[in-house]
Coordinates of C-alpha atoms in Angstrom, one line a residue:
Chain A
M1 CA 0.1 -0.6 -0.3
T2 CA 3.0 2.9 1.1
S3 CA 4.6 1.0 -1.8
R4 CA 2.0 1.7 -4.6
L5 CA 1.7 5.7 -2.7
R6 CA 5.4 6.5 -3.1
R7 CA 5.2 5.0 -6.9
S8 CA 2.5 6.9 -7.5
R9 CA 4.2 10.3 -5.9
R10 CA 6.8 10.2 -7.3
H11 CA 4.7 9.5 -10.7
I12 CA 3.8 12.8 -10.4
L13 CA 6.7 14.5 -9.9
S14 CA 7.3 13.0 -12.9
A15 CA 5.4 14.6 -14.6
F16 CA 6.2 17.9 -12.8
A17 CA 9.7 17.7 -13.1
T18 CA 9.2 17.0 -17.0
L19 CA 6.1 20.0 -17.7
V20 CA 9.2 22.5 -15.9
A21 CA 11.9 21.6 -17.9
F22 CA 9.8 21.5 -21.4
A23 CA 8.4 25.1 -19.9
L24 CA 12.0 26.3 -19.9
A25 CA 13.1 24.8 -22.7
I26 CA 10.2 25.7 -25.3
V27 CA 10.3 29.9 -23.4
T28 CA 14.0 29.3 -23.9
I29 CA 13.9 29.0 -27.9
I30 CA 10.5 31.6 -27.7
P31 CA 12.9 34.0 -29.7
F32 CA 13.5 31.5 -33.1
L33 CA 9.3 30.6 -32.9
W34 CA 9.1 34.2 -33.5
M35 CA 11.2 34.8 -35.6
F36 CA 10.2 32.1 -37.6
D37 CA 6.9 32.7 -36.9
S38 CA 7.2 37.1 -38.0
S39 CA 9.2 36.3 -40.9
F40 CA 5.9 34.7 -43.3
A41 CA 4.3 38.1 -42.6
P42 CA 4.2 41.5 -44.0
T43 CA 6.9 44.2 -42.2
S44 CA 4.0 46.1 -41.9
V45 CA 2.1 43.3 -40.2
I46 CA 5.2 42.9 -37.8
L47 CA 5.5 46.4 -36.6
G48 CA 1.8 47.0 -37.2
D49 CA -0.4 47.1 -33.5
A50 CA -0.9 43.4 -33.7
D51 CA -3.1 42.3 -31.5
S52 CA -1.0 39.1 -30.7
L53 CA 2.4 38.5 -30.2
F54 CA 2.9 36.2 -33.1
P55 CA 1.7 37.4 -36.4
R56 CA -0.2 34.9 -38.9
P57 CA 1.8 33.8 -40.9
T58 CA 0.4 34.9 -44.5
T59 CA 2.9 35.2 -47.6
R60 CA 6.3 33.8 -48.4
D61 CA 7.4 36.8 -50.5
N62 CA 10.1 37.5 -47.8
Y63 CA 11.8 34.6 -48.6
A64 CA 11.7 35.7 -52.2
N65 CA 12.4 39.1 -52.1
I66 CA 15.9 38.3 -50.2
Q67 CA 17.3 36.1 -53.2
S68 CA 16.6 40.0 -55.3
Q69 CA 17.6 42.3 -52.9
F70 CA 21.1 40.8 -51.6
D71 CA 22.3 38.0 -53.2
F72 CA 20.9 35.7 -50.4
G73 CA 21.6 32.6 -52.3
R74 CA 25.2 33.4 -53.4
L75 CA 26.4 35.0 -49.9
F76 CA 24.9 31.4 -48.4
V77 CA 27.2 29.2 -50.8
N78 CA 30.7 31.5 -50.6
S79 CA 29.6 30.6 -46.2
F80 CA 28.9 27.0 -46.8
V81 CA 32.0 26.8 -48.9
V82 CA 34.7 28.0 -46.8
S83 CA 33.4 26.6 -44.1
S84 CA 32.9 23.5 -44.9
I85 CA 36.9 23.6 -46.6
R86 CA 37.9 25.0 -43.1
T87 CA 36.6 22.7 -41.8
V88 CA 38.1 19.8 -43.2
L89 CA 40.9 21.5 -42.8
I90 CA 41.1 22.2 -39.1
V91 CA 39.7 18.5 -38.2
Y92 CA 42.5 16.9 -39.9
I93 CA 44.8 18.7 -38.5
S94 CA 43.9 18.6 -35.2
A95 CA 43.2 15.1 -35.4
L96 CA 46.7 14.4 -36.1
F97 CA 48.5 16.3 -33.9
G98 CA 46.3 15.2 -31.8
F99 CA 47.4 11.5 -32.4
V100 CA 50.8 13.3 -32.3
F101 CA 50.7 14.5 -29.1
A102 CA 48.7 11.3 -27.1
K103 CA 50.0 8.2 -29.0
F104 CA 54.8 9.7 -29.7
R105 CA 57.4 9.6 -26.8
F106 CA 60.0 13.0 -28.1
R107 CA 61.5 15.2 -25.2
G108 CA 59.2 18.4 -25.1
R109 CA 56.4 17.0 -25.8
D110 CA 53.9 18.2 -22.5
A111 CA 56.4 21.0 -22.8
V112 CA 54.9 21.8 -26.2
F113 CA 51.9 21.3 -25.7
V114 CA 50.9 23.0 -22.3
L115 CA 53.2 25.8 -24.9
L116 CA 49.9 25.2 -27.4
I117 CA 46.9 25.2 -25.4
A118 CA 48.2 28.6 -23.9
T119 CA 48.2 30.5 -27.4
M120 CA 44.0 29.5 -26.7
M121 CA 44.9 31.8 -23.8
V122 CA 45.7 34.9 -26.4
P123 CA 42.3 37.2 -27.0
W124 CA 42.4 37.2 -30.5
P125 CA 42.5 41.1 -30.7
V126 CA 46.0 40.8 -30.0
L127 CA 46.8 38.5 -32.8
M128 CA 44.2 40.3 -34.8
L129 CA 46.4 43.2 -35.8
P130 CA 49.6 41.8 -37.0
L131 CA 47.6 39.0 -39.1
S132 CA 45.5 42.0 -40.6
D133 CA 48.9 43.6 -41.7
M134 CA 50.2 39.7 -42.8
M135 CA 47.2 39.4 -44.5
I136 CA 47.8 42.7 -46.6
R137 CA 51.7 42.1 -46.8
F138 CA 50.9 38.5 -48.0
Q139 CA 48.4 40.5 -50.7
W140 CA 46.0 37.4 -49.2
V141 CA 43.5 40.5 -49.1
D142 CA 40.5 39.5 -51.2
T143 CA 40.8 35.8 -51.2
Y144 CA 39.7 32.7 -49.6
V145 CA 42.8 32.5 -48.8
A146 CA 42.7 34.8 -46.2
L147 CA 39.8 33.3 -44.1
I148 CA 41.5 29.5 -44.1
V149 CA 44.7 29.5 -43.3
P150 CA 45.7 31.6 -40.4
E151 CA 43.9 30.0 -38.1
L152 CA 44.4 25.9 -39.5
V153 CA 45.6 25.0 -35.9
S154 CA 43.4 24.7 -33.3
A155 CA 44.6 23.7 -29.9
A156 CA 41.4 22.9 -28.7
G157 CA 40.6 20.8 -31.4
I158 CA 44.2 18.7 -30.4
F159 CA 43.4 18.7 -27.6
L160 CA 40.6 17.3 -27.5
F161 CA 41.6 14.3 -30.3
R162 CA 44.7 14.1 -27.3
Q163 CA 41.7 13.3 -24.7
A164 CA 40.4 11.1 -27.5
M165 CA 42.9 9.0 -29.1
R166 CA 45.0 8.5 -25.5
A167 CA 41.7 5.7 -24.6
V168 CA 42.8 4.0 -27.7
P169 CA 44.8 0.4 -25.9
D170 CA 48.4 0.4 -27.8
Q171 CA 48.3 -2.7 -28.2
L172 CA 46.3 -2.8 -31.1
L173 CA 48.3 0.1 -32.4
D174 CA 51.2 -2.8 -31.6
S175 CA 49.9 -5.2 -33.3
A176 CA 49.0 -2.9 -36.3
R177 CA 52.9 -2.5 -36.4
I178 CA 53.6 -6.0 -36.5
D179 CA 51.5 -6.7 -39.4
G180 CA 53.8 -3.6 -41.0
A181 CA 51.5 -0.5 -41.1
G182 CA 53.6 2.5 -40.8
D183 CA 52.3 5.6 -39.0
A184 CA 50.5 6.9 -41.1
R185 CA 48.0 4.3 -41.9
I186 CA 47.6 3.8 -38.6
F187 CA 46.6 7.1 -38.1
H188 CA 44.0 7.0 -41.4
S189 CA 42.7 3.7 -41.0
I190 CA 42.8 2.8 -37.2
M191 CA 43.0 6.1 -35.3
L192 CA 40.6 8.5 -37.4
P193 CA 37.6 5.7 -38.0
M194 CA 38.1 4.7 -33.3
C195 CA 37.8 8.6 -33.0
R196 CA 34.2 9.1 -35.3
N197 CA 32.9 11.0 -32.1
T198 CA 35.4 13.5 -32.1
V199 CA 35.6 14.2 -35.5
C200 CA 31.7 15.0 -35.8
A201 CA 32.7 17.3 -32.8
L202 CA 35.1 19.1 -33.4
A203 CA 33.7 19.0 -37.4
I204 CA 30.0 20.9 -36.1
L205 CA 32.2 23.1 -33.2
T206 CA 34.3 24.2 -36.2
F207 CA 31.8 24.9 -39.0
L208 CA 29.8 26.6 -36.4
A209 CA 32.3 28.9 -35.0
S210 CA 33.4 29.7 -39.1
W211 CA 29.5 29.3 -40.0
D212 CA 30.2 32.8 -37.1
A213 CA 33.0 34.5 -38.1
Y214 CA 32.0 37.9 -38.7
L215 CA 34.8 40.7 -38.2
W216 CA 37.5 38.7 -39.5
P217 CA 35.7 38.2 -43.0
Y218 CA 34.6 41.4 -42.7
L219 CA 38.2 42.9 -42.7
M220 CA 39.2 40.7 -45.3
I221 CA 36.7 40.3 -47.9
T222 CA 36.0 43.9 -49.9
N223 CA 34.2 42.2 -53.3
P224 CA 31.3 42.1 -51.6
R225 CA 29.8 39.3 -53.2
K226 CA 32.0 36.8 -52.4
Q227 CA 31.4 38.3 -49.1
M228 CA 30.0 35.8 -46.5
L229 CA 26.9 35.0 -44.6
A230 CA 27.3 36.6 -41.8
V231 CA 28.8 39.4 -42.8
G232 CA 26.2 40.2 -45.4
L233 CA 23.8 40.0 -43.1
Q234 CA 24.1 42.9 -40.5
Q235 CA 25.1 44.9 -44.1
F236 CA 21.5 43.9 -44.8
S237 CA 20.5 45.2 -41.4
N238 CA 22.6 48.4 -41.4
Q239 CA 21.2 48.9 -45.9
H240 CA 17.3 47.2 -44.8
G241 CA 17.5 48.0 -41.3
T242 CA 14.1 48.5 -41.6
D243 CA 12.7 45.7 -44.0
Y244 CA 12.2 43.5 -40.8
G245 CA 10.2 40.8 -42.6
G246 CA 12.8 40.3 -44.9
M247 CA 15.6 40.3 -42.2
F248 CA 13.4 37.8 -40.0
A249 CA 13.5 35.7 -43.6
A250 CA 17.2 35.7 -43.9
T251 CA 18.2 35.6 -40.8
S252 CA 15.7 32.3 -40.3
L253 CA 18.1 30.3 -43.1
A254 CA 21.2 31.7 -41.9
V255 CA 20.3 29.8 -38.6
L256 CA 18.9 26.5 -40.7
P257 CA 22.0 24.5 -41.8
M258 CA 22.9 24.4 -38.2
V259 CA 20.3 22.6 -36.9
V260 CA 20.0 20.4 -39.5
I261 CA 24.1 19.4 -39.5
Y262 CA 23.1 19.0 -35.7
A263 CA 20.5 16.9 -36.3
L264 CA 22.3 14.5 -39.0
F265 CA 25.4 14.1 -35.9
Q266 CA 23.6 14.6 -32.6
R267 CA 24.6 11.4 -31.6
R268 CA 27.9 11.7 -32.7
F269 CA 28.5 14.3 -31.4
I270 CA 27.3 14.6 -27.7
E271 CA 29.5 11.1 -27.8
G272 CA 32.1 12.6 -29.0
M273 CA 31.9 15.6 -26.2
Y274 CA 31.9 13.3 -23.7
D275 CA 34.9 10.8 -24.8
S276 CA 36.9 14.8 -24.7
V277 CA 35.9 15.1 -20.8
N278 CA 37.1 11.6 -19.9
Chain B
M1 CA 41.4 16.9 -16.6
T2 CA 45.3 15.7 -17.2
R3 CA 46.7 12.6 -17.3
S4 CA 49.9 11.7 -17.2
D5 CA 50.6 8.5 -19.2
A6 CA 54.2 7.9 -17.8
S7 CA 53.7 4.5 -17.0
R8 CA 52.0 3.4 -19.9
P9 CA 54.4 1.3 -22.6
T10 CA 54.9 3.7 -25.5
P11 CA 55.4 1.6 -29.4
A12 CA 56.7 5.1 -29.9
R13 CA 59.8 4.3 -28.7
S14 CA 60.3 0.5 -29.9
G15 CA 59.8 1.8 -33.2
T16 CA 62.5 4.4 -33.0
Q17 CA 64.8 1.6 -31.2
S18 CA 64.2 -0.6 -34.1
H19 CA 66.1 2.3 -35.7
D20 CA 69.6 1.4 -34.2
V21 CA 69.5 -2.1 -34.3
A22 CA 69.1 -3.0 -37.8
S23 CA 69.3 -2.0 -40.8
G24 CA 66.5 -4.2 -42.8
L25 CA 63.9 -2.7 -40.6
G26 CA 65.9 0.0 -41.6
A27 CA 62.8 1.7 -44.5
R28 CA 61.0 1.5 -41.9
A29 CA 61.5 3.1 -38.8
R30 CA 63.2 5.7 -41.5
R31 CA 59.4 6.5 -42.5
L32 CA 58.5 6.1 -38.9
F33 CA 60.7 9.2 -38.0
T34 CA 59.7 11.2 -41.4
F35 CA 56.5 11.0 -40.1
R36 CA 56.2 12.5 -36.7
R37 CA 59.4 14.4 -37.3
C38 CA 57.2 16.3 -40.6
A39 CA 54.5 17.0 -38.7
L40 CA 56.4 18.0 -36.0
T41 CA 58.3 20.4 -38.3
L42 CA 55.2 21.5 -39.5
L43 CA 53.6 22.6 -36.6
A44 CA 56.6 24.9 -35.5
A45 CA 56.8 26.6 -38.7
Y46 CA 52.8 27.2 -38.7
C47 CA 53.1 28.1 -35.6
A48 CA 56.0 30.5 -36.4
V49 CA 54.2 32.8 -38.8
F50 CA 50.7 32.0 -37.0
F51 CA 50.9 32.9 -33.6
V52 CA 54.5 33.1 -32.0
Y53 CA 55.1 36.2 -34.5
P54 CA 51.7 38.0 -34.9
I55 CA 52.4 37.9 -30.6
G56 CA 55.7 39.7 -31.2
R57 CA 54.2 41.8 -33.1
A58 CA 52.1 42.9 -31.2
F59 CA 53.9 43.5 -28.2
V60 CA 56.7 46.2 -30.3
G61 CA 53.9 47.3 -32.3
A62 CA 51.9 48.7 -28.8
L63 CA 56.3 50.5 -29.0
Q64 CA 55.6 52.2 -31.6
H65 CA 53.3 55.0 -33.8
W66 CA 51.8 52.5 -36.2
N67 CA 50.2 53.0 -39.1
P68 CA 49.0 50.7 -41.5
A69 CA 46.9 52.8 -44.0
T70 CA 49.6 55.1 -44.0
G71 CA 52.8 52.6 -44.2
E72 CA 54.3 55.0 -40.6
A73 CA 55.9 52.5 -37.9
Y74 CA 58.6 54.1 -35.6
W75 CA 59.5 53.8 -32.1
I76 CA 58.1 55.4 -29.2
G77 CA 58.8 53.3 -26.2
L78 CA 56.0 53.9 -23.7
A79 CA 54.2 57.1 -25.2
N80 CA 50.8 54.3 -26.5
F81 CA 49.9 52.9 -22.8
R82 CA 50.9 56.7 -21.0
R83 CA 48.7 57.2 -23.0
I84 CA 45.5 54.9 -22.5
F85 CA 46.3 55.4 -19.0
A86 CA 45.5 58.9 -18.8
D87 CA 42.1 58.0 -20.5
P88 CA 39.6 57.3 -18.7
L89 CA 37.5 55.7 -21.5
F90 CA 39.7 53.0 -21.3
W91 CA 39.2 52.9 -18.0
S92 CA 35.7 53.2 -17.4
S93 CA 36.1 50.4 -21.3
C94 CA 37.3 48.0 -18.9
G95 CA 35.5 48.0 -15.5
R96 CA 32.7 48.0 -17.8
T97 CA 34.3 44.8 -19.7
L98 CA 35.4 43.4 -16.1
V99 CA 31.9 44.1 -15.1
Y100 CA 30.0 41.9 -18.6
A101 CA 32.7 39.0 -18.1
L102 CA 32.2 37.8 -14.5
G103 CA 27.7 38.3 -14.8
A104 CA 28.1 36.0 -17.6
T105 CA 31.1 33.5 -16.6
G106 CA 29.0 33.0 -13.4
L107 CA 25.6 32.7 -14.7
R108 CA 26.4 30.9 -17.9
L109 CA 27.6 28.2 -14.8
I110 CA 24.9 28.5 -12.9
I111 CA 22.1 27.7 -15.9
G112 CA 24.6 25.5 -17.6
L113 CA 25.1 23.3 -14.5
A114 CA 21.4 23.5 -13.5
L115 CA 20.1 22.4 -16.3
A116 CA 22.4 19.5 -16.4
L117 CA 21.2 18.9 -12.9
L118 CA 17.5 19.0 -14.0
L119 CA 18.3 16.7 -17.4
S120 CA 20.7 14.5 -15.8
S121 CA 17.8 13.0 -13.8
K122 CA 15.6 9.9 -14.5
L123 CA 12.4 11.8 -13.2
I124 CA 12.9 13.4 -16.5
H125 CA 11.0 11.9 -19.7
G126 CA 12.1 13.1 -23.1
R127 CA 15.3 14.0 -21.6
N128 CA 17.2 14.3 -25.2
A129 CA 14.9 16.2 -27.4
L130 CA 15.3 18.6 -24.0
R131 CA 18.9 18.9 -24.4
S132 CA 18.6 19.2 -28.5
L133 CA 16.3 22.6 -27.8
F134 CA 19.0 24.0 -25.0
F135 CA 21.4 23.3 -27.3
L136 CA 19.9 25.1 -30.0
P137 CA 20.9 28.8 -28.8
S138 CA 24.6 28.0 -29.2
L139 CA 24.2 26.7 -32.8
T140 CA 22.7 29.7 -33.9
P141 CA 25.8 32.2 -35.4
I142 CA 26.7 35.2 -32.9
V143 CA 25.4 37.7 -36.0
A144 CA 22.2 36.0 -35.7
V145 CA 21.9 35.3 -32.2
A146 CA 22.6 39.7 -32.3
L147 CA 20.5 41.0 -34.7
M148 CA 17.2 38.2 -33.2
W149 CA 18.1 40.3 -29.9
G150 CA 18.5 43.4 -31.3
W151 CA 14.9 42.7 -32.4
M152 CA 13.5 41.0 -29.3
F153 CA 14.7 43.9 -27.2
D154 CA 13.1 46.7 -29.7
P155 CA 11.3 48.9 -28.0
G156 CA 8.5 49.6 -31.5
F157 CA 7.8 45.7 -32.2
G158 CA 9.8 43.4 -30.4
L159 CA 8.3 40.8 -28.2
V160 CA 9.4 41.7 -24.8
D161 CA 8.1 45.0 -24.9
R162 CA 5.4 43.9 -26.1
L163 CA 4.4 40.9 -23.9
F164 CA 5.2 43.2 -21.2
G165 CA 3.3 46.6 -22.7
L166 CA 6.9 48.8 -22.1
T167 CA 8.3 50.8 -24.2
T168 CA 11.2 50.7 -23.1
G169 CA 14.7 50.6 -26.0
W170 CA 17.1 48.4 -24.1
L171 CA 19.9 48.6 -26.3
H172 CA 19.2 52.3 -25.8
D173 CA 19.6 52.7 -22.5
P174 CA 22.5 53.2 -20.6
V175 CA 21.6 51.2 -17.5
L176 CA 19.7 48.5 -19.1
A177 CA 21.6 48.1 -22.1
G178 CA 25.2 46.0 -20.7
P179 CA 22.7 43.7 -18.5
T180 CA 20.9 43.5 -22.6
F181 CA 24.3 41.9 -23.7
I182 CA 25.1 39.6 -20.8
G183 CA 21.3 37.9 -21.1
L184 CA 22.5 37.6 -25.2
T185 CA 25.4 36.0 -24.7
V186 CA 24.4 33.8 -21.6
W187 CA 21.9 32.8 -24.0
K188 CA 23.7 31.8 -27.1
D189 CA 26.7 30.4 -24.7
F190 CA 24.4 28.3 -21.8
G191 CA 23.7 25.8 -24.1
Y192 CA 27.6 24.3 -24.2
A193 CA 28.1 24.9 -20.5
M194 CA 25.2 22.7 -19.9
L195 CA 26.4 20.0 -22.3
L196 CA 29.6 19.4 -20.7
Y197 CA 28.0 20.4 -16.9
L198 CA 26.2 17.0 -18.1
A199 CA 29.3 15.4 -19.9
A200 CA 30.9 15.8 -15.9
L201 CA 28.5 14.4 -13.8
L202 CA 28.6 10.8 -16.0
N203 CA 31.7 10.9 -14.9
V204 CA 30.9 11.4 -10.9
P205 CA 31.1 8.3 -9.9
R206 CA 28.4 6.3 -8.9
D207 CA 29.7 4.3 -5.4
L208 CA 30.1 7.6 -3.7
V209 CA 27.0 9.2 -4.6
D210 CA 25.2 6.1 -2.8
A211 CA 27.7 5.9 -0.1
A212 CA 26.6 8.9 1.1
H213 CA 23.1 8.4 0.5
V214 CA 23.9 5.5 3.0
D215 CA 25.8 7.6 5.8
G216 CA 21.9 9.6 6.1
A217 CA 23.0 12.4 3.1
G218 CA 20.4 14.0 1.9
A219 CA 20.4 15.4 -1.4
L220 CA 21.6 18.7 -1.3
Q221 CA 24.6 17.6 1.3
T222 CA 25.6 15.5 -1.7
F223 CA 25.5 17.0 -3.6
R224 CA 27.7 19.9 -2.0
Y225 CA 29.4 16.7 -0.9
V226 CA 30.1 15.1 -3.6
T227 CA 28.8 16.2 -7.0
L228 CA 30.5 19.5 -6.8
P229 CA 34.5 18.2 -5.7
A230 CA 33.7 15.5 -8.6
I231 CA 33.7 18.6 -11.9
R232 CA 34.8 21.1 -9.8
P233 CA 37.8 20.7 -12.7
M234 CA 35.6 21.1 -15.4
T235 CA 33.7 24.0 -13.3
W236 CA 37.4 25.7 -13.6
Y237 CA 38.4 24.8 -17.4
L238 CA 35.5 26.4 -18.4
A239 CA 35.3 30.0 -15.8
V240 CA 38.5 30.5 -17.2
V241 CA 37.9 30.2 -21.0
S242 CA 34.3 31.8 -20.1
L243 CA 36.2 34.9 -18.6
I244 CA 38.6 34.7 -21.2
G245 CA 36.4 35.0 -24.3
Y246 CA 34.4 36.9 -22.7
L247 CA 37.4 39.9 -21.3
Q248 CA 37.4 40.3 -25.4
M249 CA 33.9 40.0 -26.9
Y250 CA 33.2 42.8 -29.0
V251 CA 31.3 41.3 -31.7
P252 CA 27.4 41.5 -30.4
I253 CA 28.3 45.2 -30.3
I254 CA 29.9 46.2 -33.1
V255 CA 26.3 44.7 -34.4
L256 CA 23.7 46.1 -32.0
T257 CA 25.2 49.7 -30.1
S258 CA 28.7 50.9 -31.4
G259 CA 29.1 50.8 -28.6
G260 CA 27.0 53.9 -27.5
P261 CA 24.4 54.9 -26.1
G262 CA 27.5 57.1 -24.8
D263 CA 30.3 55.1 -24.2
A264 CA 27.2 52.4 -22.1
T265 CA 28.6 49.5 -24.3
T266 CA 32.0 50.4 -24.6
T267 CA 34.2 47.7 -23.9
V268 CA 38.1 46.7 -24.1
G269 CA 37.6 44.7 -27.2
Y270 CA 35.5 47.1 -28.5
L271 CA 37.8 49.8 -27.9
I272 CA 40.2 48.0 -30.3
Y273 CA 38.6 47.8 -32.4
R274 CA 37.7 51.1 -33.1
Q275 CA 41.1 52.3 -32.6
A276 CA 42.1 50.0 -35.2
Y277 CA 40.0 50.3 -38.2
K278 CA 38.3 52.9 -38.1
L279 CA 41.9 55.0 -36.9
F280 CA 44.1 53.1 -38.0
D281 CA 45.7 53.0 -35.0
F282 CA 47.4 49.8 -34.4
G283 CA 50.1 51.5 -32.3
T284 CA 47.5 51.9 -29.3
A285 CA 45.6 49.0 -30.7
S286 CA 47.8 47.4 -29.8
A287 CA 48.9 48.4 -26.4
M288 CA 45.1 47.5 -25.6
G289 CA 45.9 44.3 -26.3
V290 CA 49.3 43.7 -24.6
V291 CA 47.0 45.5 -21.5
M292 CA 44.3 42.6 -22.1
L293 CA 46.6 39.8 -22.6
A294 CA 48.1 40.6 -19.4
V295 CA 44.9 40.4 -17.8
C296 CA 44.6 37.3 -19.2
A297 CA 47.2 35.7 -18.5
A298 CA 47.2 36.4 -15.0
I299 CA 43.3 34.9 -14.5
A300 CA 44.9 31.9 -16.7
A301 CA 47.7 31.3 -14.4
V302 CA 45.3 32.2 -10.5
L303 CA 42.7 29.7 -11.4
L304 CA 45.1 27.3 -12.3
R305 CA 46.6 27.6 -9.1
L306 CA 43.3 27.6 -7.4
T307 CA 42.0 23.5 -9.6
K308 CA 45.9 22.8 -8.7
R309 CA 45.2 23.6 -4.9
G310 CA 41.5 22.4 -5.1
E311 CA 43.4 19.2 -6.2
G312 CA 46.0 18.7 -3.8
E313 CA 42.9 19.0 -1.0
R314 CA 41.1 16.3 -2.2
R315 CA 44.3 14.0 -2.3

């Protein structure tokens, strides 16, 4: 009798806690819901004295207009291509050095690693000025090389892979060596596949960071047709700041790729993040 | 989080030893040697060009009159530092940046931990869905976050003002603008802290928690004396990363307020940006960057020392 009472009390508590958690989650994502909903309303309705907080979706014009008004598709593709190239390179390089720092022994390894981690502490504004001066002198301004090359080595990425690769048993590498596999072979056919989760986690974080990048592309890219989407959004907002319908539509679309990528790789991403903490 | 692996056997060493022993294995051993040496040489070369040189250049630049637009760069000693230390705007920006960084870091950690605790409770259903919803803001590009917050808090049509029947221009108010930026930052970043805390909570030894229950500890006591110490390294890590990240914050300010109204949202990061790319005064901007670097290094050193001491106590 008492145990059944306790169980039903547990059920009520569980339902209540779940309700509270979902209520909090809804509050958290209200800005998305509001923006997405409003992106289907004409600007006059968004600005008007609407009775409801969420305008009724009535039109798809906003989405049609952003292409003709600021060449949205072009900027989207630019961002997608540059972010993809950066992601592939950074993940590969991080995995490579994660392997080196996790599985090789050499004099000063730990000192070098600590030094590398210390570069994470260097504020970006300190590096930014000399780097932009360098880009001008290398004549990389207005090329995607300037967006890709200066940040290829990611200390955080190397750290993530080092953590994951230390967990790979040494016996596995030993037996591969006995079978005649070289280091490059071991890296490509054992380490990388075994660290799939970390690859996913770092890939998502890197893609997000590239998709996010604002000031550096703004400074480096002068040709508007080569510009990144984040910068384009901000410039569009400066020029057509009152076309809220268009801005809502463009921003909704700018958020979308990350959500899709996360939805596709969610499980591995979470696993990869968890692995990095152990 | 990092532990020494000195006790583990190392296959790499056996590889280099075979290099000395048999010439038949020499070719393979050389290849092993080359892989590692190539990798490290490339790393060293890259870091020299893209980390060491720029940091050195920033320190030299701080002592120069440096204007890349005109190509001028000549030695002026400590004049840049004297100028920024005499500038009241620099000091007030430092104060604002510090308040902002501490506030955002504290809230990010507290909200992240609270949600991680909530989502690690077996009582809650649909935890995967909840985790994804809470992580959504962290997946949103910062420019999009800034624009969204600008609209949400718009006095004319913003959802917040409409909901509460206000006409407050949150970002145009010298008092409210700062807290609004803290809210924006925390909203974007708490999901990441939540995820890392969830991972850390998985690693809290189960038997320790059980032992605490057996000894009659309540939920609060268990949290205070078992869970919290076990996830302390994660707290330190997040605190260091957040503080250093927020001390250099400028993107949402460029997007939304350009440091205004007045100087109410001028942070050091924004000041550096304006000095460098509006006035092309790279020298003064570098001097401010060097000060920022010093502050970040000091914070990292202090927090790392505290972490070490905390670990020492537990052993």
